[in-house]
Short mmCIF file of C-alpha atoms in Angstrom, two decimals:
data_model
loop_
_atom_site.label_atom_id
_atom_site.label_comp_id
_atom_site.label_asym_id
_atom_site.label_seq_id
_atom_site.Cartn_x
_atom_site.Cartn_y
_atom_site.Cartn_z
CA MET Y 299 134.56 321.06 214.44
CA THR Y 300 137.77 322.75 213.31
CA ASN Y 301 137.74 326.18 211.70
CA SER Y 302 138.35 324.74 208.24
CA GLN Y 303 135.45 322.30 208.66
CA ILE Y 304 133.14 325.10 209.77
CA ILE Y 305 134.10 327.08 206.66
CA TRP Y 306 133.22 324.15 204.37
CA VAL Y 307 129.87 323.65 206.10
CA LEU Y 308 129.21 327.38 205.90
CA VAL Y 309 129.92 327.31 202.16
CA SER Y 310 127.33 324.54 201.76
CA PHE Y 311 124.71 326.51 203.70
CA VAL Y 312 125.36 329.76 201.82
CA VAL Y 313 125.12 328.06 198.41
CA TYR Y 314 121.96 326.21 199.40
CA MET Y 315 120.16 329.22 200.87
CA GLY Y 316 121.26 331.37 197.93
CA MET Y 317 119.69 328.84 195.55
CA MET Y 318 116.37 328.98 197.46
CA ILE Y 319 116.30 332.78 197.33
CA THR Y 320 117.11 332.73 193.61
CA ILE Y 321 114.13 330.45 192.97
CA GLY Y 322 111.92 332.90 194.87
CA ALA Y 323 113.20 335.79 192.74
CA LEU Y 324 112.59 333.88 189.49
CA TYR Y 325 108.99 333.04 190.38
CA MET Y 326 108.31 336.58 191.59
CA LYS Y 327 108.36 337.64 187.92
CA LYS Y 328 105.74 334.98 187.09
CA THR Y 329 103.40 335.82 189.97
CA SER Y 330 100.84 338.36 188.83
CA SER Y 331 97.63 337.31 190.60
CA SER Y 332 96.42 335.86 193.89
CA GLU Y 333 95.65 332.53 192.17
CA ASP Y 334 99.27 332.37 190.99
CA TYR Y 335 100.48 333.26 194.48
CA PHE Y 336 98.32 330.72 196.33
CA LEU Y 337 97.81 327.83 193.86
CA GLY Y 338 100.32 328.38 191.06
CA GLY Y 339 97.48 328.39 188.54
CA ARG Y 340 96.67 324.74 189.41
CA GLY Y 341 99.69 323.65 187.39
CA LEU Y 342 101.58 321.24 189.65
CA GLY Y 343 103.02 318.08 188.12
CA ALA Y 344 103.03 314.70 189.89
CA TRP Y 345 106.55 314.73 191.32
CA VAL Y 346 106.48 318.33 192.48
CA ALA Y 347 103.02 317.90 194.05
CA ALA Y 348 104.00 314.71 195.88
CA LEU Y 349 107.38 315.80 197.21
CA SER Y 350 106.12 319.29 198.01
CA ALA Y 351 103.18 317.90 200.01
CA GLN Y 352 105.34 315.47 201.95
CA ALA Y 353 108.25 317.85 202.51
CA SER Y 354 105.93 320.57 203.77
CA ASP Y 355 104.29 317.96 205.99
CA MET Y 356 107.28 316.39 207.72
CA SER Y 357 109.38 319.46 208.57
CA GLY Y 358 112.27 319.54 211.01
CA TRP Y 359 110.06 317.39 213.21
CA MET Y 360 110.85 314.32 211.11
CA LEU Y 361 114.63 314.82 211.29
CA MET Y 362 114.83 316.22 214.81
CA GLY Y 363 111.68 315.55 216.85
CA LEU Y 364 110.97 311.93 215.85
CA PRO Y 365 114.58 310.65 215.91
CA GLY Y 366 115.04 312.50 219.22
CA ALA Y 367 112.02 310.76 220.76
CA VAL Y 368 113.26 307.32 219.61
CA TYR Y 369 116.79 308.12 220.82
CA ALA Y 370 115.51 309.06 224.28
CA PHE Y 371 112.77 306.45 224.85
CA GLY Y 372 113.17 303.65 222.31
CA THR Y 373 111.42 302.30 219.23
CA GLY Y 374 108.05 302.42 220.97
CA GLN Y 375 107.95 306.03 219.77
CA ALA Y 376 107.63 304.64 216.24
CA TRP Y 377 103.86 304.31 216.73
CA ILE Y 378 103.65 307.97 215.72
CA ALA Y 379 105.31 307.06 212.42
CA VAL Y 380 102.84 304.18 211.95
CA GLY Y 381 99.92 306.56 212.42
CA LEU Y 382 101.40 309.18 210.09
CA LEU Y 383 102.05 306.64 207.35
CA ALA Y 384 98.47 305.34 207.57
CA GLY Y 385 97.16 308.91 207.51
CA THR Y 386 99.28 309.76 204.46
CA ILE Y 387 98.04 306.75 202.51
CA LEU Y 388 94.38 307.35 203.36
CA ASN Y 389 94.65 311.07 202.61
CA TRP Y 390 96.06 310.52 199.12
CA ILE Y 391 93.57 307.73 198.34
CA PHE Y 392 90.34 309.23 199.65
CA VAL Y 393 90.86 313.00 199.79
CA SER Y 394 93.31 314.20 197.12
CA GLY Y 395 91.38 313.55 193.90
CA ARG Y 396 87.91 314.36 195.19
CA LEU Y 397 89.04 317.54 196.95
CA ARG Y 398 90.68 318.81 193.76
CA LYS Y 399 87.48 318.22 191.75
CA TYR Y 400 85.21 319.68 194.41
CA THR Y 401 87.25 322.87 194.86
CA ILE Y 402 87.00 323.51 191.10
CA LYS Y 403 83.27 322.79 191.13
CA ALA Y 404 82.78 324.96 194.24
CA ASN Y 405 83.44 328.27 192.49
CA ASN Y 406 87.14 327.54 191.87
CA SER Y 407 88.03 327.76 195.57
CA LEU Y 408 91.64 328.87 196.15
CA THR Y 409 91.88 328.11 199.87
CA LEU Y 410 90.43 325.64 202.36
CA PRO Y 411 88.23 328.29 204.09
CA SER Y 412 86.85 329.40 200.71
CA PHE Y 413 86.12 325.75 199.84
CA PHE Y 414 84.10 325.38 203.06
CA GLU Y 415 82.20 328.57 202.27
CA ASN Y 416 81.45 327.58 198.67
CA ARG Y 417 80.69 323.94 199.52
CA PHE Y 418 77.93 324.95 201.96
CA HIS Y 419 76.84 328.16 200.15
CA ASP Y 420 77.58 330.17 203.28
CA LYS Y 421 76.41 333.67 202.33
CA LYS Y 422 77.00 335.03 205.84
CA ARG Y 423 80.65 333.92 205.65
CA ILE Y 424 80.63 332.31 209.08
CA LEU Y 425 82.73 329.37 207.91
CA LEU Y 426 85.19 331.58 206.08
CA THR Y 427 85.80 333.75 209.13
CA THR Y 428 85.91 330.90 211.65
CA SER Y 429 88.26 328.67 209.68
CA SER Y 430 90.56 331.59 208.80
CA VAL Y 431 90.92 332.46 212.49
CA VAL Y 432 91.72 328.82 213.32
CA ILE Y 433 94.40 328.80 210.59
CA VAL Y 434 96.06 331.95 211.91
CA ILE Y 435 96.08 330.72 215.54
CA PHE Y 436 97.51 327.27 214.96
CA PHE Y 437 99.89 328.18 212.14
CA LEU Y 438 101.54 330.76 214.37
CA VAL Y 439 102.47 327.88 216.69
CA TYR Y 440 103.41 325.59 213.80
CA THR Y 441 105.60 328.18 212.09
CA ALA Y 442 107.26 328.94 215.42
CA SER Y 443 108.22 325.25 215.70
CA ALA Y 444 109.94 325.40 212.30
CA PHE Y 445 111.78 328.60 213.17
CA SER Y 446 112.85 327.08 216.49
CA ALA Y 447 114.20 324.00 214.71
CA GLY Y 448 116.17 326.23 212.35
CA GLY Y 449 117.62 328.20 215.24
CA LYS Y 450 118.70 325.04 217.03
CA LEU Y 451 120.29 323.71 213.84
CA PHE Y 452 122.44 326.81 213.31
CA GLN Y 453 123.25 326.99 217.02
CA THR Y 454 124.41 323.35 217.15
CA VAL Y 455 126.38 323.43 213.89
CA PHE Y 456 128.07 326.82 214.13
CA GLY Y 457 127.98 327.45 217.87
CA VAL Y 458 126.34 330.85 217.41
CA ASP Y 459 123.85 332.42 219.80
CA TYR Y 460 120.37 330.90 219.49
CA ARG Y 461 118.68 334.22 218.72
CA ALA Y 462 121.18 335.07 215.98
CA ALA Y 463 120.75 331.58 214.52
CA LEU Y 464 116.97 331.89 214.67
CA THR Y 465 117.12 335.25 212.86
CA ILE Y 466 119.22 333.88 209.98
CA GLY Y 467 116.96 330.88 209.35
CA ALA Y 468 113.73 332.87 209.58
CA ALA Y 469 115.06 335.58 207.25
CA VAL Y 470 115.90 333.16 204.41
CA ILE Y 471 112.51 331.41 204.61
CA LEU Y 472 110.73 334.76 204.67
CA ILE Y 473 112.58 336.17 201.65
CA TYR Y 474 111.77 333.45 199.11
CA THR Y 475 108.20 332.91 200.35
CA PHE Y 476 107.57 336.68 200.27
CA MET Y 477 108.81 336.96 196.70
CA GLY Y 478 107.69 333.86 194.84
CA GLY Y 479 104.52 332.57 196.45
CA PHE Y 480 103.13 329.09 195.87
CA MET Y 481 105.24 327.96 192.91
CA ALA Y 482 108.47 329.12 194.55
CA VAL Y 483 107.45 327.23 197.69
CA CYS Y 484 106.57 324.08 195.74
CA VAL Y 485 109.72 324.05 193.60
CA THR Y 486 111.94 324.65 196.62
CA ASP Y 487 109.98 321.98 198.52
CA PHE Y 488 110.60 319.53 195.65
CA ILE Y 489 114.36 320.11 195.93
CA GLN Y 490 114.16 319.98 199.71
CA GLY Y 491 112.13 316.76 199.62
CA LEU Y 492 114.82 315.05 197.53
CA LEU Y 493 117.58 316.35 199.79
CA MET Y 494 115.72 315.19 202.91
CA LEU Y 495 115.22 311.71 201.48
CA VAL Y 496 118.88 311.29 200.49
CA GLY Y 497 120.02 312.46 203.92
CA VAL Y 498 117.63 310.35 205.95
CA LEU Y 499 118.56 307.22 203.96
CA ALA Y 500 122.31 307.68 203.71
CA ILE Y 501 123.38 308.83 207.18
CA PRO Y 502 121.99 305.96 209.31
CA ILE Y 503 123.28 303.40 206.78
CA ILE Y 504 126.80 304.89 206.86
CA ALA Y 505 126.74 305.14 210.68
CA PHE Y 506 125.51 301.53 210.93
CA PHE Y 507 128.49 300.22 208.95
CA LEU Y 508 130.88 302.43 210.91
CA LEU Y 509 129.51 300.73 214.04
CA GLY Y 510 130.43 297.35 212.65
CA GLY Y 511 126.91 296.15 211.79
CA THR Y 512 124.24 294.35 213.78
CA GLY Y 513 126.67 292.47 216.00
CA ASN Y 514 127.84 295.60 217.77
CA LEU Y 515 124.52 297.42 217.84
CA GLN Y 516 122.97 295.62 220.79
CA ALA Y 517 126.14 295.74 222.90
CA LEU Y 518 126.57 299.44 222.23
CA LEU Y 519 122.93 300.11 223.15
CA GLU Y 520 123.54 298.40 226.49
CA SER Y 521 126.63 300.50 227.16
CA SER Y 522 124.70 303.70 226.42
CA GLY Y 523 122.61 303.12 229.56
CA VAL Y 524 119.18 302.76 227.94
CA SER Y 525 116.40 302.21 230.47
CA GLY Y 526 115.37 298.56 230.73
CA GLY Y 527 118.24 297.36 228.53
CA SER Y 528 118.50 296.96 224.77
CA ALA Y 529 115.57 294.51 224.51
CA SER Y 530 113.25 297.10 226.05
CA PHE Y 531 114.71 299.89 223.91
CA LEU Y 532 114.05 297.89 220.72
CA SER Y 533 110.52 296.83 221.70
CA LEU Y 534 107.51 298.54 220.14
CA LEU Y 535 105.55 297.77 223.30
CA GLU Y 536 107.83 299.61 225.74
CA SER Y 537 108.89 303.21 226.25
CA GLY Y 538 111.73 304.40 228.46
CA GLY Y 539 112.06 300.98 230.09
CA ARG Y 540 108.40 300.55 231.00
CA PRO Y 541 105.44 298.87 229.27
CA TYR Y 542 103.42 301.05 226.94
CA THR Y 543 99.78 301.56 227.87
CA ALA Y 544 97.06 301.09 225.29
CA MET Y 545 96.18 304.77 225.74
CA GLU Y 546 99.71 305.85 224.82
CA ILE Y 547 99.83 303.67 221.71
CA PHE Y 548 96.40 304.89 220.60
CA SER Y 549 97.42 308.52 221.17
CA GLN Y 550 100.50 308.10 219.01
CA VAL Y 551 98.70 306.30 216.19
CA ALA Y 552 96.03 309.03 216.37
CA TRP Y 553 98.54 311.45 214.82
CA GLY Y 554 97.37 309.98 211.51
CA PHE Y 555 93.95 311.64 211.88
CA GLY Y 556 95.64 315.01 211.54
CA TYR Y 557 96.32 314.62 207.83
CA PHE Y 558 92.72 315.14 206.80
CA GLY Y 559 92.76 318.67 208.20
CA MET Y 560 96.20 320.06 207.28
CA PRO Y 561 95.68 323.15 205.08
CA HIS Y 562 99.29 323.22 203.79
CA ILE Y 563 98.97 319.60 202.58
CA LEU Y 564 95.40 319.83 201.27
CA ILE Y 565 96.24 322.89 199.17
CA ARG Y 566 98.72 320.74 197.19
CA PHE Y 567 95.86 318.44 196.22
CA MET Y 568 93.88 321.47 195.02
CA ALA Y 569 96.78 322.67 192.86
CA VAL Y 570 97.60 319.47 190.93
CA ARG Y 571 97.28 319.79 187.16
CA ASP Y 572 94.86 316.89 186.49
CA ASP Y 573 93.63 313.46 187.65
CA LYS Y 574 96.50 311.58 185.98
CA GLU Y 575 99.03 313.63 187.90
CA ILE Y 576 97.13 312.96 191.15
CA LYS Y 577 97.44 309.20 190.62
CA LYS Y 578 101.19 309.47 189.99
CA SER Y 579 101.64 311.79 192.97
CA LYS Y 580 99.92 309.31 195.27
CA TRP Y 581 102.51 306.59 194.75
CA VAL Y 582 105.48 308.94 194.86
CA ALA Y 583 104.23 310.41 198.14
CA ILE Y 584 103.50 307.04 199.78
CA ILE Y 585 106.93 305.62 198.89
CA TRP Y 586 108.69 308.81 200.06
CA CYS Y 587 106.77 308.79 203.33
CA THR Y 588 107.40 305.08 204.01
CA LEU Y 589 111.14 305.39 203.50
CA SER Y 590 111.50 308.69 205.35
CA LEU Y 591 109.58 307.69 208.48
CA THR Y 592 111.26 304.28 208.70
CA PHE Y 593 114.75 305.72 208.46
CA ALA Y 594 113.94 308.64 210.77
CA CYS Y 595 113.21 306.06 213.47
CA LEU Y 596 116.40 304.18 212.62
CA ILE Y 597 118.38 307.40 213.15
CA GLY Y 598 117.24 307.37 216.78
CA VAL Y 599 118.16 303.71 217.30
CA ILE Y 600 121.51 303.77 215.50
CA GLY Y 601 122.35 307.16 216.99
CA ARG Y 602 121.96 305.80 220.51
CA ALA Y 603 124.58 303.13 219.77
CA TYR Y 604 126.76 305.39 217.62
CA PHE Y 605 127.43 307.84 220.46
CA SER Y 606 127.73 305.14 223.15
CA PRO Y 607 128.76 305.30 225.94
CA ASN Y 608 128.04 309.04 225.80
CA VAL Y 609 124.45 310.27 225.91
CA LEU Y 610 123.45 313.46 224.11
CA GLU Y 611 122.15 316.21 226.36
CA ASN Y 612 119.55 317.27 223.78
CA SER Y 613 118.10 314.18 222.08
CA GLU Y 614 116.51 316.28 219.31
CA ASN Y 615 120.02 317.02 217.99
CA VAL Y 616 120.85 313.35 217.36
CA PHE Y 617 120.71 313.61 213.54
CA ILE Y 618 122.78 316.80 213.50
CA GLU Y 619 125.42 315.30 215.78
CA MET Y 620 125.43 312.06 213.75
CA ILE Y 621 126.18 313.96 210.53
CA LYS Y 622 128.94 315.93 212.25
CA LYS Y 623 130.56 312.79 213.69
CA VAL Y 624 130.33 310.81 210.42
CA PHE Y 625 131.70 313.50 208.10
CA MET Y 626 133.82 315.67 210.39
CA SER Y 627 135.46 312.94 212.54
CA ASP Y 628 135.14 309.48 210.98
CA LEU Y 629 135.30 310.26 207.25
CA SER Y 630 136.66 313.84 207.24
CA ILE Y 631 134.56 315.09 204.30
CA PRO Y 632 133.15 318.37 205.71
CA LEU Y 633 131.68 319.63 202.43
CA ILE Y 634 129.49 316.51 202.09
CA GLY Y 635 128.58 316.81 205.76
CA GLY Y 636 127.50 320.38 205.12
CA LEU Y 637 125.25 319.27 202.27
CA PHE Y 638 123.58 316.66 204.49
CA LEU Y 639 123.10 319.28 207.22
CA CYS Y 640 121.33 321.30 204.55
CA GLY Y 641 118.88 318.38 204.38
CA ILE Y 642 117.77 319.23 207.90
CA LEU Y 643 117.56 322.88 206.94
CA ALA Y 644 115.50 321.76 203.93
CA ALA Y 645 113.04 319.93 206.18
CA ILE Y 646 112.60 323.02 208.32
CA MET Y 647 112.27 325.47 205.43
CA SER Y 648 109.89 323.30 203.42
CA THR Y 649 107.29 323.41 206.18
CA ALA Y 650 107.74 326.98 207.38
CA ASP Y 651 107.32 328.42 203.88
CA SER Y 652 104.07 326.49 203.33
CA GLN Y 653 102.69 327.57 206.69
CA LEU Y 654 103.47 331.21 206.00
CA LEU Y 655 101.77 330.99 202.61
CA VAL Y 656 98.59 329.31 203.87
CA THR Y 657 98.27 331.80 206.73
CA ALA Y 658 98.74 334.66 204.27
CA SER Y 659 96.00 333.22 202.05
CA ALA Y 660 93.61 333.00 205.02
CA VAL Y 661 94.17 336.65 205.91
CA SER Y 662 94.47 338.28 202.47
CA GLU Y 663 92.20 336.17 200.28
CA ASP Y 664 89.60 334.98 202.78
CA ILE Y 665 89.37 337.86 205.25
CA TYR Y 666 90.62 340.94 203.38
CA HIS Y 667 89.42 340.19 199.84
CA LYS Y 668 86.15 338.45 200.63
CA ILE Y 669 85.02 340.27 203.76
CA ILE Y 670 86.77 343.62 204.17
CA ARG Y 671 87.45 344.71 200.56
CA PRO Y 672 85.52 342.51 198.08
CA LYS Y 673 86.31 344.90 195.21
CA ALA Y 674 90.06 344.95 195.78
CA ASP Y 675 92.05 344.16 192.61
CA ASN Y 676 94.62 341.38 192.30
CA LYS Y 677 97.60 343.65 192.88
CA LYS Y 678 96.13 344.89 196.14
CA VAL Y 679 95.37 341.36 197.36
CA LEU Y 680 98.88 340.25 196.36
CA LEU Y 681 100.38 343.15 198.34
CA VAL Y 682 98.31 342.26 201.42
CA SER Y 683 99.41 338.64 201.02
CA ARG Y 684 103.07 339.58 201.14
CA VAL Y 685 102.59 341.94 204.07
CA THR Y 686 100.78 339.14 205.91
CA VAL Y 687 103.67 336.74 205.28
CA LEU Y 688 105.96 339.32 206.90
CA ALA Y 689 103.66 339.92 209.88
CA VAL Y 690 103.09 336.22 210.59
CA ALA Y 691 106.83 335.52 210.36
CA VAL Y 692 107.56 338.24 212.91
CA ILE Y 693 105.00 336.90 215.42
CA ALA Y 694 106.16 333.28 214.94
CA TYR Y 695 109.74 334.50 215.42
CA ILE Y 696 108.79 336.06 218.75
CA ILE Y 697 107.12 332.81 219.89
CA ALA Y 698 110.24 330.86 218.86
CA LEU Y 699 112.62 333.11 220.84
CA ASN Y 700 112.40 330.76 223.82
CA PRO Y 701 115.12 328.12 223.16
CA ASP Y 702 113.53 325.78 225.71
CA ASN Y 703 110.46 325.20 223.53
CA SER Y 704 110.27 321.58 222.41
CA ILE Y 705 109.93 321.14 218.63
CA MET Y 706 107.88 318.00 219.26
CA GLY Y 707 105.57 319.83 221.69
CA LEU Y 708 104.91 322.80 219.39
CA VAL Y 709 104.21 320.57 216.38
CA SER Y 710 102.00 318.26 218.45
CA ASN Y 711 99.70 321.09 219.56
CA ALA Y 712 99.38 322.68 216.12
CA TRP Y 713 98.85 319.30 214.42
CA ALA Y 714 96.07 318.47 216.88
CA GLY Y 715 94.42 321.85 216.31
CA PHE Y 716 94.16 321.48 212.54
CA GLY Y 717 93.30 317.80 212.58
CA SER Y 718 90.46 318.31 215.05
CA ALA Y 719 89.04 321.52 213.58
CA PHE Y 720 89.17 320.63 209.88
CA GLY Y 721 89.75 316.87 209.49
CA PRO Y 722 86.22 315.57 210.15
CA LEU Y 723 84.64 318.38 208.10
CA VAL Y 724 86.90 317.74 205.09
CA LEU Y 725 85.95 314.05 205.09
CA LEU Y 726 82.23 314.57 205.61
CA SER Y 727 82.01 317.46 203.15
CA LEU Y 728 83.47 315.16 200.48
CA TYR Y 729 81.58 311.96 201.34
CA TRP Y 730 78.31 312.79 203.16
CA LYS Y 731 75.88 315.02 201.30
CA ARG Y 732 73.66 315.54 204.36
CA THR Y 733 76.40 317.63 206.02
CA ASN Y 734 75.05 321.15 206.37
CA LEU Y 735 76.25 324.62 207.37
CA PRO Y 736 75.32 324.48 211.09
CA GLY Y 737 77.04 321.09 211.37
CA ALA Y 738 80.16 322.43 209.66
CA VAL Y 739 80.38 325.39 212.04
CA ALA Y 740 79.85 323.12 215.06
CA GLY Y 741 82.62 320.80 213.86
CA ILE Y 742 85.26 323.52 213.38
CA VAL Y 743 84.52 325.33 216.64
CA SER Y 744 84.26 322.19 218.81
CA GLY Y 745 87.41 320.65 217.36
CA ALA Y 746 89.54 323.78 217.86
CA LEU Y 747 88.20 324.49 221.36
CA THR Y 748 88.75 320.90 222.50
CA VAL Y 749 92.46 321.15 221.65
CA ILE Y 750 92.84 324.57 223.27
CA VAL Y 751 91.15 323.41 226.50
CA TRP Y 752 92.88 320.01 226.55
CA ASP Y 753 96.41 321.25 225.81
CA TYR Y 754 96.63 324.77 227.18
CA ILE Y 755 94.39 325.19 230.23
CA PRO Y 756 95.63 323.60 233.51
CA LEU Y 757 92.39 322.12 234.86
CA ALA Y 758 93.76 319.05 236.69
CA ASN Y 759 95.74 320.12 239.78
CA GLY Y 760 97.91 322.51 237.81
CA GLN Y 761 98.23 320.13 234.85
CA THR Y 762 96.49 320.22 231.50
CA LEU Y 763 94.03 317.42 230.86
CA GLY Y 764 96.34 316.13 228.12
CA SER Y 765 99.24 315.77 230.56
CA ALA Y 766 97.06 314.28 233.30
CA THR Y 767 95.36 311.63 231.14
CA GLY Y 768 98.04 310.87 228.53
CA LEU Y 769 95.38 311.09 225.79
CA TYR Y 770 96.43 313.09 222.75
CA SER Y 771 94.04 315.99 222.18
CA LEU Y 772 93.74 315.16 218.47
CA ALA Y 773 92.06 311.82 219.23
CA LEU Y 774 89.44 313.47 221.43
CA GLY Y 775 89.03 316.62 219.34
CA PHE Y 776 88.58 314.68 216.10
CA LEU Y 777 85.90 312.46 217.69
CA ILE Y 778 83.99 315.36 219.26
CA SER Y 779 84.07 317.34 216.00
CA LEU Y 780 82.93 314.32 213.95
CA VAL Y 781 80.04 313.51 216.30
CA LEU Y 782 78.84 317.13 216.50
CA ILE Y 783 78.89 317.60 212.72
CA ILE Y 784 76.65 314.54 212.34
CA LEU Y 785 74.32 315.33 215.25
CA VAL Y 786 73.86 319.00 214.35
CA SER Y 787 73.44 318.24 210.64
CA VAL Y 788 70.71 315.63 211.13
CA SER Y 789 68.87 317.75 213.70
CA THR Y 790 68.76 320.89 211.52
CA LYS Y 791 67.49 321.70 208.04
CA ALA Y 792 68.87 319.61 205.17
CA PRO Y 793 71.11 321.34 202.60
CA ASP Y 794 69.42 323.09 199.67
CA LYS Y 795 68.81 321.24 196.42
CA ASP Y 796 71.61 323.14 194.65
CA ILE Y 797 74.14 321.95 197.25
CA MET Y 798 72.89 318.37 196.92
CA ASN Y 799 73.11 318.48 193.11
CA GLU Y 800 76.64 319.89 193.27
CA PHE Y 801 77.69 317.09 195.63
CA GLU Y 802 76.17 314.42 193.37
CA SER Y 803 77.87 315.82 190.25
CA VAL Y 804 81.28 315.59 191.95
CA GLN Y 805 80.48 312.07 193.17
CA LYS Y 806 79.62 310.95 189.62
CA GLU Y 807 83.02 312.16 188.39
CA GLY Y 808 84.61 309.67 190.81
#
């Protein structure tokens, strides 16, 4: 890019980030309690709830990781998108409404760990402690992935040092999350969700017409040197020029299981104003997700042809480079290009802020307020919340300092951790009244440990079991957790009558 183009893009970024910080400052004045900070007083409307949930879900992964995987290996990578879309639909249909009602019934639970504690009347606070620790561990990795994506965005666009770029992105996210809490995060996520959708729809369509349409696409794919030729690249049953195995397809579709255990998504369900808003949110979220995932995959396909015969060194930058080429070279409208680049920044920020907030709630509300200092007042808890946001951001920043970390890899591990540890328990706690406290503990611990062992410990000739087998840890962890919850629950004492009555009262409400 020329100097004048860089200035226009920089103007777009400064205006956008300034707007996010302003929103944080405005909501800081309205945040006076921990319930305001973590759930916004359960006052979310349909559109804000839906776009906030989906924007916080997809992150920079959707605009960098997924298009990058399709760009490098072909449309076979779209099976992940298929699984995520199925998971989104099922989560909104079967979890959103019932979880909101149950968290209110279960002593007005503000967080997922507190819901588990109140749902099973856990007076020893085993569930609260265990689930809070799981949240801190895996959100550190997840937040690091968002920070890393932000660093790579600034590095690619402005050519600055990765560490300096990482510092700028992390600082902006930290400032507005620190100040405004849940409502600031949700309102900024709503704006970011709209910006992401416009970007992911517009850019591949513009690039497609600049290519000359379908007639040139296949020829350009061939000239880009895709493995196995264009037919293989466009096949859902092949990856990188070779046939997909059933194990690989299953592992990718299994990403959908993760939705049932994502604290930063589930907390949006808990915060929606009422049942009518939940029903509206469901359709907004499903349509947003369908369009976004479909076009994210198209970015990878069209991008491969658009840059032909050249091949990008870093496939995860395909969307960034596509925006730069469209608006800086082909159309010469750098200000608009800058706004679309802000869409990628939006995706990154919308997830990182939610992760910081949920981790802060686990530490301040669930550990500090309920275990260490039960008599602490709201101002004290709010202060601890903000300090926790700062501390978590610093640790995630340190993890993200390595520029060689794959965004896809970091997200994959964190997603598996939450899906395995919490997903089965969320479903069974809402739909099976025989689930008891020992079963719940067994499910969380087994799910989290399975992912840690499978993804992080090299047990197979220097490789992790995940790398050696090709099986995604979420698929195995979810199954093990589900089976253990059922086996332990049926082989130990049934829940007390009060727990059963509470479950039945929620079930009657629908």
